[in-house]
């Protein structure tokens, strides 16, 4: 059974994952409008992944006797400046998500909720991968600089970084 404190903290994370999905969906649409197929596919897939992160939390909260809440979400931006700005925003966003997961891990230890602590380890590993991926992409963009043909190749290359979201499981 979840304590009220853990239930609230997990529900806050449900909102963060849902908002992440919305932000990446907005990025996908922005890139698609500019004709960058690879980047938009990457962002659509990333948005789906965040929805899976959200669903996994919802299932866990409900299975542990809590009530997962679906709340109102903040509207994401519609413009993202340049690719560099957009991927910097993505990286900063993931750093914020990692901090939130770490705070959750901390709360689970304070509450001596070892089942939740164990559940959260999946998110801890996932955040390491997501931050590394975003950093990797930013490094590539910095190498390209202002080279237009470089962006064409980048748009093609990024398709290889698309990962299929795992089905939610507990
Ligand atoms: Fe679900 Fe990208 O954090």
PDB file of C-alpha atoms and ligand atoms in Angstrom:
ATOM      1  CA  UNK A   1       0.000   0.000   0.000  1.00  0.00           C
ATOM      2  CA  UNK A   2       1.339   3.420  -0.931  1.00  0.00           C
ATOM      3  CA  UNK A   3       1.581   6.170   1.673  1.00  0.00           C
ATOM      4  CA  UNK A   4      -0.221   9.401   0.776  1.00  0.00           C
ATOM      5  CA  UNK A   5       3.136  11.138   0.464  1.00  0.00           C
ATOM      6  CA  UNK A   6       4.439   8.591  -2.056  1.00  0.00           C
ATOM      7  CA  UNK A   7       1.143   8.542  -3.943  1.00  0.00           C
ATOM      8  CA  UNK A   8       1.243  12.332  -4.360  1.00  0.00           C
ATOM      9  CA  UNK A   9       4.892  12.302  -5.397  1.00  0.00           C
ATOM     10  CA  UNK A  10       4.277   9.545  -7.973  1.00  0.00           C
ATOM     11  CA  UNK A  11       1.256  11.415  -9.318  1.00  0.00           C
ATOM     12  CA  UNK A  12       3.411  14.517  -9.730  1.00  0.00           C
ATOM     13  CA  UNK A  13       5.746  12.387 -11.831  1.00  0.00           C
ATOM     14  CA  UNK A  14       2.779  11.195 -13.945  1.00  0.00           C
ATOM     15  CA  UNK A  15       2.172  14.850 -14.844  1.00  0.00           C
ATOM     16  CA  UNK A  16       5.865  15.454 -15.603  1.00  0.00           C
ATOM     17  CA  UNK A  17       6.013  12.456 -17.967  1.00  0.00           C
ATOM     18  CA  UNK A  18       2.767  13.512 -19.675  1.00  0.00           C
ATOM     19  CA  UNK A  19       4.084  17.051 -20.118  1.00  0.00           C
ATOM     20  CA  UNK A  20       7.358  15.641 -21.503  1.00  0.00           C
ATOM     21  CA  UNK A  21       5.333  13.721 -24.079  1.00  0.00           C
ATOM     22  CA  UNK A  22       3.538  16.942 -25.051  1.00  0.00           C
ATOM     23  CA  UNK A  23       6.765  18.957 -25.341  1.00  0.00           C
ATOM     24  CA  UNK A  24       8.329  16.347 -27.653  1.00  0.00           C
ATOM     25  CA  UNK A  25       5.131  16.120 -29.673  1.00  0.00           C
ATOM     26  CA  UNK A  26       5.283  19.902 -30.201  1.00  0.00           C
ATOM     27  CA  UNK A  27       8.939  19.557 -31.263  1.00  0.00           C
ATOM     28  CA  UNK A  28       7.955  16.788 -33.714  1.00  0.00           C
ATOM     29  CA  UNK A  29       5.313  18.985 -35.282  1.00  0.00           C
ATOM     30  CA  UNK A  30       7.664  21.976 -35.494  1.00  0.00           C
ATOM     31  CA  UNK A  31      10.380  19.901 -37.207  1.00  0.00           C
ATOM     32  CA  UNK A  32       7.832  18.274 -39.537  1.00  0.00           C
ATOM     33  CA  UNK A  33       6.620  21.693 -40.622  1.00  0.00           C
ATOM     34  CA  UNK A  34      10.168  22.669 -41.520  1.00  0.00           C
ATOM     35  CA  UNK A  35      10.514  19.506 -43.636  1.00  0.00           C
ATOM     36  CA  UNK A  36      12.958  17.662 -41.380  1.00  0.00           C
ATOM     37  CA  UNK A  37      11.569  14.157 -41.568  1.00  0.00           C
ATOM     38  CA  UNK A  38      14.210  12.389 -39.496  1.00  0.00           C
ATOM     39  CA  UNK A  39      14.115  14.843 -36.610  1.00  0.00           C
ATOM     40  CA  UNK A  40      10.323  14.817 -36.563  1.00  0.00           C
ATOM     41  CA  UNK A  41      10.207  10.982 -36.571  1.00  0.00           C
ATOM     42  CA  UNK A  42      12.699  10.953 -33.715  1.00  0.00           C
ATOM     43  CA  UNK A  43      10.567  13.401 -31.734  1.00  0.00           C
ATOM     44  CA  UNK A  44       7.294  11.555 -32.425  1.00  0.00           C
ATOM     45  CA  UNK A  45       8.923   8.345 -31.162  1.00  0.00           C
ATOM     46  CA  UNK A  46      10.331  10.175 -28.147  1.00  0.00           C
ATOM     47  CA  UNK A  47       6.897  11.551 -27.358  1.00  0.00           C
ATOM     48  CA  UNK A  48       5.478   7.989 -27.460  1.00  0.00           C
ATOM     49  CA  UNK A  49       8.229   6.845 -25.120  1.00  0.00           C
ATOM     50  CA  UNK A  50       7.289   9.499 -22.569  1.00  0.00           C
ATOM     51  CA  UNK A  51       3.686   8.360 -22.740  1.00  0.00           C
ATOM     52  CA  UNK A  52       4.895   4.833 -21.930  1.00  0.00           C
ATOM     53  CA  UNK A  53       6.806   6.229 -18.934  1.00  0.00           C
ATOM     54  CA  UNK A  54       3.586   7.871 -17.785  1.00  0.00           C
ATOM     55  CA  UNK A  55       1.508   4.698 -18.282  1.00  0.00           C
ATOM     56  CA  UNK A  56       4.011   2.593 -16.366  1.00  0.00           C
ATOM     57  CA  UNK A  57       3.630   4.954 -13.394  1.00  0.00           C
ATOM     58  CA  UNK A  58      -0.174   4.944 -13.631  1.00  0.00           C
ATOM     59  CA  UNK A  59      -0.282   1.128 -13.572  1.00  0.00           C
ATOM     60  CA  UNK A  60       2.117   0.980 -10.623  1.00  0.00           C
ATOM     61  CA  UNK A  61       0.174   3.527  -8.532  1.00  0.00           C
ATOM     62  CA  UNK A  62      -3.132   1.736  -9.115  1.00  0.00           C
ATOM     63  CA  UNK A  63      -1.700  -1.733  -8.484  1.00  0.00           C
ATOM     64  CA  UNK A  64      -0.279  -0.576  -5.151  1.00  0.00           C
ATOM     65  CA  UNK A  65      -3.651   0.634  -3.915  1.00  0.00           C
ATOM     66  CA  UNK A  66      -3.300   4.294  -4.860  1.00  0.00           C
ATOM     67  CA  UNK A  67      -5.260   6.339  -7.366  1.00  0.00           C
ATOM     68  CA  UNK A  68      -3.346   7.539 -10.412  1.00  0.00           C
ATOM     69  CA  UNK A  69      -4.631  10.971 -11.437  1.00  0.00           C
ATOM     70  CA  UNK A  70      -4.802  12.346 -14.959  1.00  0.00           C
ATOM     71  CA  UNK A  71      -4.336  16.087 -14.584  1.00  0.00           C
ATOM     72  CA  UNK A  72      -4.352  19.211 -16.692  1.00  0.00           C
ATOM     73  CA  UNK A  73      -1.105  19.790 -18.576  1.00  0.00           C
ATOM     74  CA  UNK A  74       0.878  22.932 -19.340  1.00  0.00           C
ATOM     75  CA  UNK A  75       0.828  23.859 -23.041  1.00  0.00           C
ATOM     76  CA  UNK A  76       4.224  23.328 -24.666  1.00  0.00           C
ATOM     77  CA  UNK A  77       5.871  26.031 -26.822  1.00  0.00           C
ATOM     78  CA  UNK A  78       5.060  26.054 -30.551  1.00  0.00           C
ATOM     79  CA  UNK A  79       8.440  27.411 -31.744  1.00  0.00           C
ATOM     80  CA  UNK A  80      11.869  26.111 -30.798  1.00  0.00           C
ATOM     81  CA  UNK A  81      14.326  28.501 -32.471  1.00  0.00           C
ATOM     82  CA  UNK A  82      17.082  26.413 -34.062  1.00  0.00           C
ATOM     83  CA  UNK A  83      17.828  22.675 -33.886  1.00  0.00           C
ATOM     84  CA  UNK A  84      20.566  23.468 -31.438  1.00  0.00           C
ATOM     85  CA  UNK A  85      18.107  25.402 -29.243  1.00  0.00           C
ATOM     86  CA  UNK A  86      15.572  22.599 -29.525  1.00  0.00           C
ATOM     87  CA  UNK A  87      17.972  19.831 -28.514  1.00  0.00           C
ATOM     88  CA  UNK A  88      19.349  22.034 -25.736  1.00  0.00           C
ATOM     89  CA  UNK A  89      15.761  22.414 -24.484  1.00  0.00           C
ATOM     90  CA  UNK A  90      15.365  18.625 -24.685  1.00  0.00           C
ATOM     91  CA  UNK A  91      18.587  18.081 -22.735  1.00  0.00           C
ATOM     92  CA  UNK A  92      17.630  20.636 -20.049  1.00  0.00           C
ATOM     93  CA  UNK A  93      14.208  19.032 -19.817  1.00  0.00           C
ATOM     94  CA  UNK A  94      15.717  15.577 -19.257  1.00  0.00           C
ATOM     95  CA  UNK A  95      18.031  16.962 -16.550  1.00  0.00           C
ATOM     96  CA  UNK A  96      14.928  18.352 -14.820  1.00  0.00           C
ATOM     97  CA  UNK A  97      13.203  14.928 -15.126  1.00  0.00           C
ATOM     98  CA  UNK A  98      16.279  13.181 -13.667  1.00  0.00           C
ATOM     99  CA  UNK A  99      16.225  15.540 -10.696  1.00  0.00           C
ATOM    100  CA  UNK A 100      12.567  14.788 -10.141  1.00  0.00           C
ATOM    101  CA  UNK A 101      13.222  11.007 -10.268  1.00  0.00           C
ATOM    102  CA  UNK A 102      16.088  11.408  -7.789  1.00  0.00           C
ATOM    103  CA  UNK A 103      13.800  13.335  -5.426  1.00  0.00           C
ATOM    104  CA  UNK A 104      11.270  10.504  -5.725  1.00  0.00           C
ATOM    105  CA  UNK A 105      13.927   7.910  -4.878  1.00  0.00           C
ATOM    106  CA  UNK A 106      14.812  10.017  -1.862  1.00  0.00           C
ATOM    107  CA  UNK A 107      11.190  10.147  -0.695  1.00  0.00           C
ATOM    108  CA  UNK A 108      10.807   6.360  -1.162  1.00  0.00           C
ATOM    109  CA  UNK A 109      13.768   5.829   1.183  1.00  0.00           C
ATOM    110  CA  UNK A 110      12.437   8.308   3.741  1.00  0.00           C
ATOM    111  CA  UNK A 111       9.122   6.436   3.681  1.00  0.00           C
ATOM    112  CA  UNK A 112      10.867   3.038   3.783  1.00  0.00           C
ATOM    113  CA  UNK A 113       8.869   2.032   0.698  1.00  0.00           C
ATOM    114  CA  UNK A 114      11.304  -0.454  -0.829  1.00  0.00           C
ATOM    115  CA  UNK A 115       8.882  -1.686  -3.495  1.00  0.00           C
ATOM    116  CA  UNK A 116       8.601   1.847  -4.895  1.00  0.00           C
ATOM    117  CA  UNK A 117      12.340   2.278  -4.518  1.00  0.00           C
ATOM    118  CA  UNK A 118      12.855  -0.878  -6.583  1.00  0.00           C
ATOM    119  CA  UNK A 119      10.302   0.238  -9.192  1.00  0.00           C
ATOM    120  CA  UNK A 120      12.062   3.593  -9.588  1.00  0.00           C
ATOM    121  CA  UNK A 121      15.400   1.997 -10.487  1.00  0.00           C
ATOM    122  CA  UNK A 122      14.109   1.476 -14.032  1.00  0.00           C
ATOM    123  CA  UNK A 123      13.598   5.256 -14.315  1.00  0.00           C
ATOM    124  CA  UNK A 124      17.037   5.975 -12.858  1.00  0.00           C
ATOM    125  CA  UNK A 125      18.656   3.850 -15.617  1.00  0.00           C
ATOM    126  CA  UNK A 126      16.378   5.298 -18.282  1.00  0.00           C
ATOM    127  CA  UNK A 127      17.389   8.846 -17.320  1.00  0.00           C
ATOM    128  CA  UNK A 128      21.091   8.010 -17.642  1.00  0.00           C
ATOM    129  CA  UNK A 129      20.405   6.800 -21.201  1.00  0.00           C
ATOM    130  CA  UNK A 130      18.193   9.753 -22.121  1.00  0.00           C
ATOM    131  CA  UNK A 131      20.678  12.341 -20.896  1.00  0.00           C
ATOM    132  CA  UNK A 132      23.531  10.573 -22.715  1.00  0.00           C
ATOM    133  CA  UNK A 133      21.511  10.449 -25.938  1.00  0.00           C
ATOM    134  CA  UNK A 134      20.643  14.156 -25.751  1.00  0.00           C
ATOM    135  CA  UNK A 135      24.265  15.050 -25.009  1.00  0.00           C
ATOM    136  CA  UNK A 136      25.411  12.928 -27.946  1.00  0.00           C
ATOM    137  CA  UNK A 137      22.994  14.687 -30.311  1.00  0.00           C
ATOM    138  CA  UNK A 138      24.079  18.127 -29.051  1.00  0.00           C
ATOM    139  CA  UNK A 139      27.726  17.209 -29.694  1.00  0.00           C
ATOM    140  CA  UNK A 140      26.829  16.259 -33.284  1.00  0.00           C
ATOM    141  CA  UNK A 141      24.955  19.535 -33.828  1.00  0.00           C
ATOM    142  CA  UNK A 142      27.908  21.508 -32.501  1.00  0.00           C
ATOM    143  CA  UNK A 143      30.155  19.716 -35.008  1.00  0.00           C
ATOM    144  CA  UNK A 144      27.816  20.601 -37.882  1.00  0.00           C
ATOM    145  CA  UNK A 145      27.797  24.304 -36.996  1.00  0.00           C
ATOM    146  CA  UNK A 146      26.095  26.247 -39.823  1.00  0.00           C
ATOM    147  CA  UNK A 147      26.729  23.682 -42.550  1.00  0.00           C
ATOM    148  CA  UNK A 148      23.385  23.147 -44.377  1.00  0.00           C
ATOM    149  CA  UNK A 149      24.399  19.876 -46.028  1.00  0.00           C
ATOM    150  CA  UNK A 150      25.521  18.697 -42.586  1.00  0.00           C
ATOM    151  CA  UNK A 151      21.967  19.204 -41.348  1.00  0.00           C
ATOM    152  CA  UNK A 152      20.600  17.208 -44.259  1.00  0.00           C
ATOM    153  CA  UNK A 153      22.833  14.267 -43.277  1.00  0.00           C
ATOM    154  CA  UNK A 154      22.008  14.744 -39.609  1.00  0.00           C
ATOM    155  CA  UNK A 155      18.288  14.574 -40.414  1.00  0.00           C
ATOM    156  CA  UNK A 156      18.912  11.251 -42.124  1.00  0.00           C
ATOM    157  CA  UNK A 157      21.251   9.880 -39.435  1.00  0.00           C
ATOM    158  CA  UNK A 158      18.958  10.613 -36.535  1.00  0.00           C
ATOM    159  CA  UNK A 159      16.472   8.019 -37.837  1.00  0.00           C
ATOM    160  CA  UNK A 160      18.918   5.384 -36.584  1.00  0.00           C
ATOM    161  CA  UNK A 161      18.587   6.673 -33.037  1.00  0.00           C
ATOM    162  CA  UNK A 162      14.856   6.025 -32.912  1.00  0.00           C
ATOM    163  CA  UNK A 163      14.015   3.406 -30.313  1.00  0.00           C
ATOM    164  CA  UNK A 164      10.724   1.600 -30.059  1.00  0.00           C
ATOM    165  CA  UNK A 165       9.086   2.214 -26.719  1.00  0.00           C
ATOM    166  CA  UNK A 166       8.865  -0.814 -24.466  1.00  0.00           C
ATOM    167  CA  UNK A 167       5.371  -1.910 -23.516  1.00  0.00           C
ATOM    168  CA  UNK A 168       4.560  -0.747 -19.999  1.00  0.00           C
ATOM    169  CA  UNK A 169       5.256  -3.420 -17.405  1.00  0.00           C
ATOM    170  CA  UNK A 170       5.542  -3.541 -13.660  1.00  0.00           C
TER     171      UNK A 170
HETATM  172 FE1  LIG B   1      10.470  10.071 -19.134  1.00  0.00          FE
HETATM  173 FE2  LIG B   1      12.536  11.496 -20.880  1.00  0.00          FE
HETATM  174  O1  LIG B   1      11.898  11.135 -19.207  1.00  0.00           O
END
